[in-house]
């Protein structure tokens, strides 16, 4: 989605749009987000190491390996408290 935005308006304009409106999502991603919101009764819980592990477990992924950890999650690791990192 970000690539198509960049190709449509150029890199600088795409970066400005993302800064203003946040990361664009596809219709399929929006469906997942809607279901997650419904599951949490439209509250806004923080993603913890435990909830992330449970989510990855649903899809049969191991979360203890750097090779199965998405890049954005690695970038967020400093945001988690030590308690959250340990699960």
XYZ file of N, CA, C and O in Angstrom:
348
model
N 0.823 -1.186 0.000
C 0.000 0.000 0.000
C 0.874 1.259 0.000
O 0.590 2.200 -0.707
N 1.919 1.235 0.819
C 2.814 2.398 0.877
C 3.524 2.609 -0.451
O 3.718 3.747 -0.873
N 3.892 1.510 -1.092
C 4.565 1.615 -2.385
C 3.650 2.271 -3.418
O 4.081 3.158 -4.170
N 2.393 1.875 -3.461
C 1.479 2.478 -4.434
C 1.260 3.959 -4.131
O 1.123 4.765 -5.046
N 1.261 4.321 -2.846
C 1.135 5.730 -2.473
C 2.359 6.508 -2.963
O 2.223 7.570 -3.565
N 3.544 5.949 -2.743
C 4.766 6.600 -3.221
C 4.759 6.757 -4.737
O 5.159 7.795 -5.264
N 4.328 5.719 -5.433
C 4.303 5.775 -6.890
C 3.267 6.771 -7.397
O 3.448 7.366 -8.447
N 2.203 6.964 -6.645
C 1.142 7.884 -7.062
C 1.513 9.347 -6.860
O 1.247 10.176 -7.726
N 2.091 9.661 -5.705
C 2.313 11.078 -5.381
C 3.775 11.445 -5.170
O 4.092 12.611 -4.958
N 4.673 10.447 -5.180
C 6.088 10.713 -4.944
C 6.451 10.458 -3.490
O 5.602 10.473 -2.608
N 7.733 10.244 -3.266
C 8.214 9.866 -1.938
C 7.961 10.936 -0.891
O 7.467 10.650 0.196
N 8.295 12.175 -1.192
C 8.131 13.249 -0.204
C 6.676 13.443 0.181
O 6.339 13.562 1.365
N 5.798 13.484 -0.816
C 4.376 13.661 -0.540
C 3.815 12.449 0.209
O 3.009 12.600 1.136
N 4.259 11.251 -0.163
C 3.800 10.038 0.522
C 4.219 10.066 1.988
O 3.420 9.741 2.874
N 5.451 10.478 2.263
C 5.919 10.587 3.652
C 5.088 11.598 4.431
O 4.746 11.367 5.588
N 4.751 12.713 3.801
C 3.931 13.730 4.463
C 2.530 13.196 4.759
O 1.975 13.427 5.839
N 1.950 12.468 3.819
C 0.615 11.897 4.012
C 0.628 10.895 5.167
O -0.252 10.915 6.034
N 1.636 10.026 5.205
C 1.737 9.037 6.282
C 1.954 9.725 7.622
O 1.382 9.325 8.634
N 2.758 10.797 7.645
C 2.957 11.547 8.888
C 1.650 12.147 9.392
O 1.387 12.169 10.591
N 0.830 12.632 8.478
C -0.440 13.259 8.869
C -1.527 12.256 9.238
O -2.243 12.434 10.219
N -1.662 11.194 8.437
C -2.802 10.292 8.586
C -2.452 8.924 9.149
O -3.343 8.127 9.420
N -1.169 8.621 9.293
C -0.760 7.300 9.761
C -0.554 6.347 8.599
O -0.773 6.690 7.435
N -0.150 5.152 8.924
C 0.146 4.143 7.916
C -1.119 3.696 7.201
O -2.091 3.318 7.854
N -1.130 3.747 5.878
C -2.315 3.285 5.145
C -2.460 1.771 5.261
O -1.467 1.056 5.411
N -3.692 1.308 5.243
C -3.950 -0.129 5.320
C -4.844 -0.550 4.163
O -5.622 0.234 3.643
N -4.713 -1.814 3.791
C -5.553 -2.354 2.728
C -6.930 -2.702 3.296
O -7.138 -2.705 4.515
N -7.862 -3.027 2.425
C -9.195 -3.429 2.860
C -9.120 -4.688 3.725
O -9.825 -4.809 4.727
N -8.249 -5.621 3.355
C -8.086 -6.849 4.148
C -7.537 -6.537 5.546
O -8.007 -7.085 6.546
N -6.537 -5.669 5.607
C -5.980 -5.280 6.909
C -7.033 -4.575 7.748
O -7.120 -4.783 8.956
N -7.842 -3.751 7.118
C -8.910 -3.054 7.830
C -9.883 -4.049 8.457
O -10.369 -3.871 9.570
N -10.163 -5.137 7.735
C -11.020 -6.187 8.271
C -10.433 -6.812 9.525
O -11.144 -7.030 10.511
N -9.130 -7.108 9.492
C -8.463 -7.648 10.676
C -8.527 -6.653 11.829
O -8.813 -7.025 12.968
N -8.250 -5.394 11.544
C -8.280 -4.373 12.593
C -9.676 -4.230 13.194
O -9.825 -4.081 14.414
N -10.701 -4.281 12.352
C -12.081 -4.204 12.846
C -12.394 -5.355 13.787
O -13.024 -5.168 14.834
N -11.949 -6.568 13.427
C -12.195 -7.731 14.286
C -11.447 -7.612 15.607
O -11.974 -7.972 16.660
N -10.219 -7.107 15.562
C -9.449 -6.912 16.789
C -10.144 -5.895 17.682
O -10.275 -6.096 18.892
N -10.630 -4.807 17.093
C -11.368 -3.803 17.872
C -12.601 -4.412 18.511
O -12.891 -4.161 19.689
N -13.331 -5.223 17.754
C -14.522 -5.882 18.295
C -14.142 -6.824 19.438
O -14.827 -6.872 20.462
N -13.058 -7.575 19.259
C -12.630 -8.530 20.286
C -12.259 -7.821 21.586
O -12.450 -8.367 22.670
N -11.746 -6.612 21.485
C -11.353 -5.849 22.671
C -12.427 -4.842 23.089
O -12.158 -3.942 23.880
N -13.636 -5.031 22.560
C -14.779 -4.171 22.905
C -14.463 -2.698 22.699
O -14.822 -1.841 23.496
N -13.733 -2.419 21.625
C -13.356 -1.063 21.229
C -12.542 -0.309 22.274
O -12.518 0.904 22.295
N -11.852 -1.066 23.150
C -10.890 -0.427 24.045
C -9.579 -0.318 23.291
O -9.467 -0.774 22.157
N -8.585 0.263 23.890
C -7.308 0.475 23.206
C -6.165 -0.099 24.034
O -5.327 0.638 24.539
N -6.126 -1.452 24.179
C -5.070 -2.036 25.008
C -3.713 -1.931 24.326
O -3.607 -1.999 23.108
N -2.701 -1.762 25.147
C -1.332 -1.686 24.641
C -0.861 -3.081 24.243
O -1.203 -4.074 24.883
N -0.088 -3.178 23.181
C 0.487 -4.447 22.770
C 1.635 -4.772 23.712
O 2.623 -4.045 23.783
N 1.495 -5.839 24.463
C 2.531 -6.277 25.395
C 3.270 -7.455 24.779
O 2.828 -8.032 23.782
N 4.374 -7.829 25.389
C 5.123 -8.995 24.915
C 4.250 -10.243 24.998
O 4.274 -11.085 24.104
N 3.454 -10.340 26.056
C 2.590 -11.513 26.213
C 1.509 -11.557 25.136
O 1.281 -12.596 24.513
N 0.823 -10.424 24.906
C -0.234 -10.426 23.895
C 0.348 -10.655 22.502
O -0.262 -11.315 21.669
N 1.531 -10.140 22.252
C 2.193 -10.359 20.967
C 2.522 -11.834 20.792
O 2.314 -12.414 19.733
N 3.012 -12.462 21.857
C 3.337 -13.877 21.815
C 2.090 -14.721 21.552
O 2.127 -15.668 20.764
N 0.981 -14.368 22.206
C -0.275 -15.088 21.990
C -0.719 -14.936 20.540
O -1.105 -15.912 19.884
N -0.643 -13.730 20.028
C -1.035 -13.485 18.642
C -0.202 -14.313 17.677
O -0.729 -14.965 16.782
N 1.107 -14.296 17.858
C 1.981 -15.079 16.988
C 1.721 -16.567 17.162
O 1.810 -17.340 16.210
N 1.389 -16.999 18.393
C 1.084 -18.401 18.644
C -0.132 -18.873 17.868
O -0.188 -20.028 17.433
N -1.089 -17.998 17.684
C -2.287 -18.340 16.912
C -1.906 -18.767 15.501
O -2.496 -19.670 14.922
N -0.889 -18.149 14.955
C -0.466 -18.436 13.593
C 0.693 -19.428 13.531
O 1.311 -19.610 12.486
N 1.010 -20.049 14.663
C 2.046 -21.065 14.689
C 3.444 -20.523 14.531
O 4.330 -21.216 14.058
N 3.648 -19.279 14.915
C 4.972 -18.669 14.809
C 5.617 -18.653 16.189
O 4.954 -18.477 17.192
N 6.925 -18.807 16.224
C 7.659 -18.683 17.476
C 8.133 -17.250 17.587
O 8.606 -16.665 16.623
N 8.028 -16.673 18.774
C 8.409 -15.277 18.945
C 9.764 -15.104 19.612
O 10.195 -13.996 19.822
N 10.451 -16.199 19.923
C 11.723 -16.065 20.617
C 12.916 -16.007 19.669
O 14.046 -15.986 20.088
N 12.678 -15.948 18.393
C 13.760 -15.917 17.421
C 13.745 -14.606 16.655
O 12.710 -14.145 16.220
N 14.904 -14.031 16.478
C 15.003 -12.793 15.699
C 14.581 -13.027 14.255
O 14.120 -12.131 13.574
N 14.689 -14.281 13.794
C 14.359 -14.577 12.408
C 12.858 -14.641 12.153
O 12.419 -14.583 11.025
N 12.042 -14.757 13.202
C 10.590 -14.783 13.024
C 9.946 -13.525 13.576
O 8.736 -13.414 13.618
N 10.757 -12.578 14.023
C 10.234 -11.341 14.585
C 10.185 -10.283 13.494
O 11.188 -10.011 12.852
N 8.997 -9.677 13.261
C 8.921 -8.641 12.232
C 9.771 -7.436 12.607
O 9.949 -7.130 13.774
N 10.302 -6.773 11.615
C 11.207 -5.642 11.837
C 10.581 -4.564 12.721
O 11.225 -4.044 13.612
N 9.299 -4.239 12.497
C 8.679 -3.182 13.299
C 8.598 -3.581 14.768
O 8.659 -2.743 15.644
N 8.494 -4.872 15.065
C 8.461 -5.323 16.449
C 9.839 -5.173 17.089
O 9.951 -4.830 18.263
N 10.894 -5.421 16.320
C 12.238 -5.219 16.838
C 12.451 -3.753 17.167
O 13.046 -3.420 18.180
N 11.952 -2.868 16.331
C 12.100 -1.442 16.562
C 11.349 -1.003 17.811
O 11.726 -0.047 18.455
N 10.266 -1.702 18.177
C 9.447 -1.345 19.328
C 9.968 -1.933 20.627
O 9.483 -1.597 21.697
N 10.930 -2.842 20.569
C 11.336 -3.574 21.767
C 11.776 -2.640 22.888
O 11.568 -2.937 24.050
N 12.343 -1.494 22.553
C 12.760 -0.576 23.597
C 11.572 0.093 24.285
O 11.702 0.624 25.371
N 10.390 0.048 23.674
C 9.196 0.629 24.273
C 8.593 -0.266 25.348
O 7.825 0.181 26.171
N 8.929 -1.546 25.334
C 8.376 -2.488 26.288
C 9.170 -2.451 27.577
O 10.388 -2.370 27.570
N 8.480 -2.509 28.696
C 9.186 -2.587 29.974
C 9.837 -3.952 30.072
O 9.515 -4.885 29.339
N 10.770 -4.112 30.998
C 11.442 -5.396 31.154
C 10.422 -6.477 31.492
O 10.495 -7.590 30.992
N 9.454 -6.159 32.321
C 8.396 -7.109 32.686
C 7.639 -7.578 31.440
O 7.377 -8.758 31.284
N 7.322 -6.656 30.536
C 6.595 -7.012 29.322
C 7.471 -7.852 28.382
O 6.996 -8.763 27.746
N 8.770 -7.538 28.314
C 9.659 -8.308 27.453
C 9.785 -9.740 27.939
O 9.911 -10.661 27.146
N 9.724 -9.936 29.236
C 9.866 -11.270 29.798
C 8.552 -12.047 29.773
O 8.520 -13.237 29.990
N 7.454 -11.342 29.476
C 6.151 -12.002 29.342
C 5.497 -12.146 30.667
O 4.646 -12.832 30.987
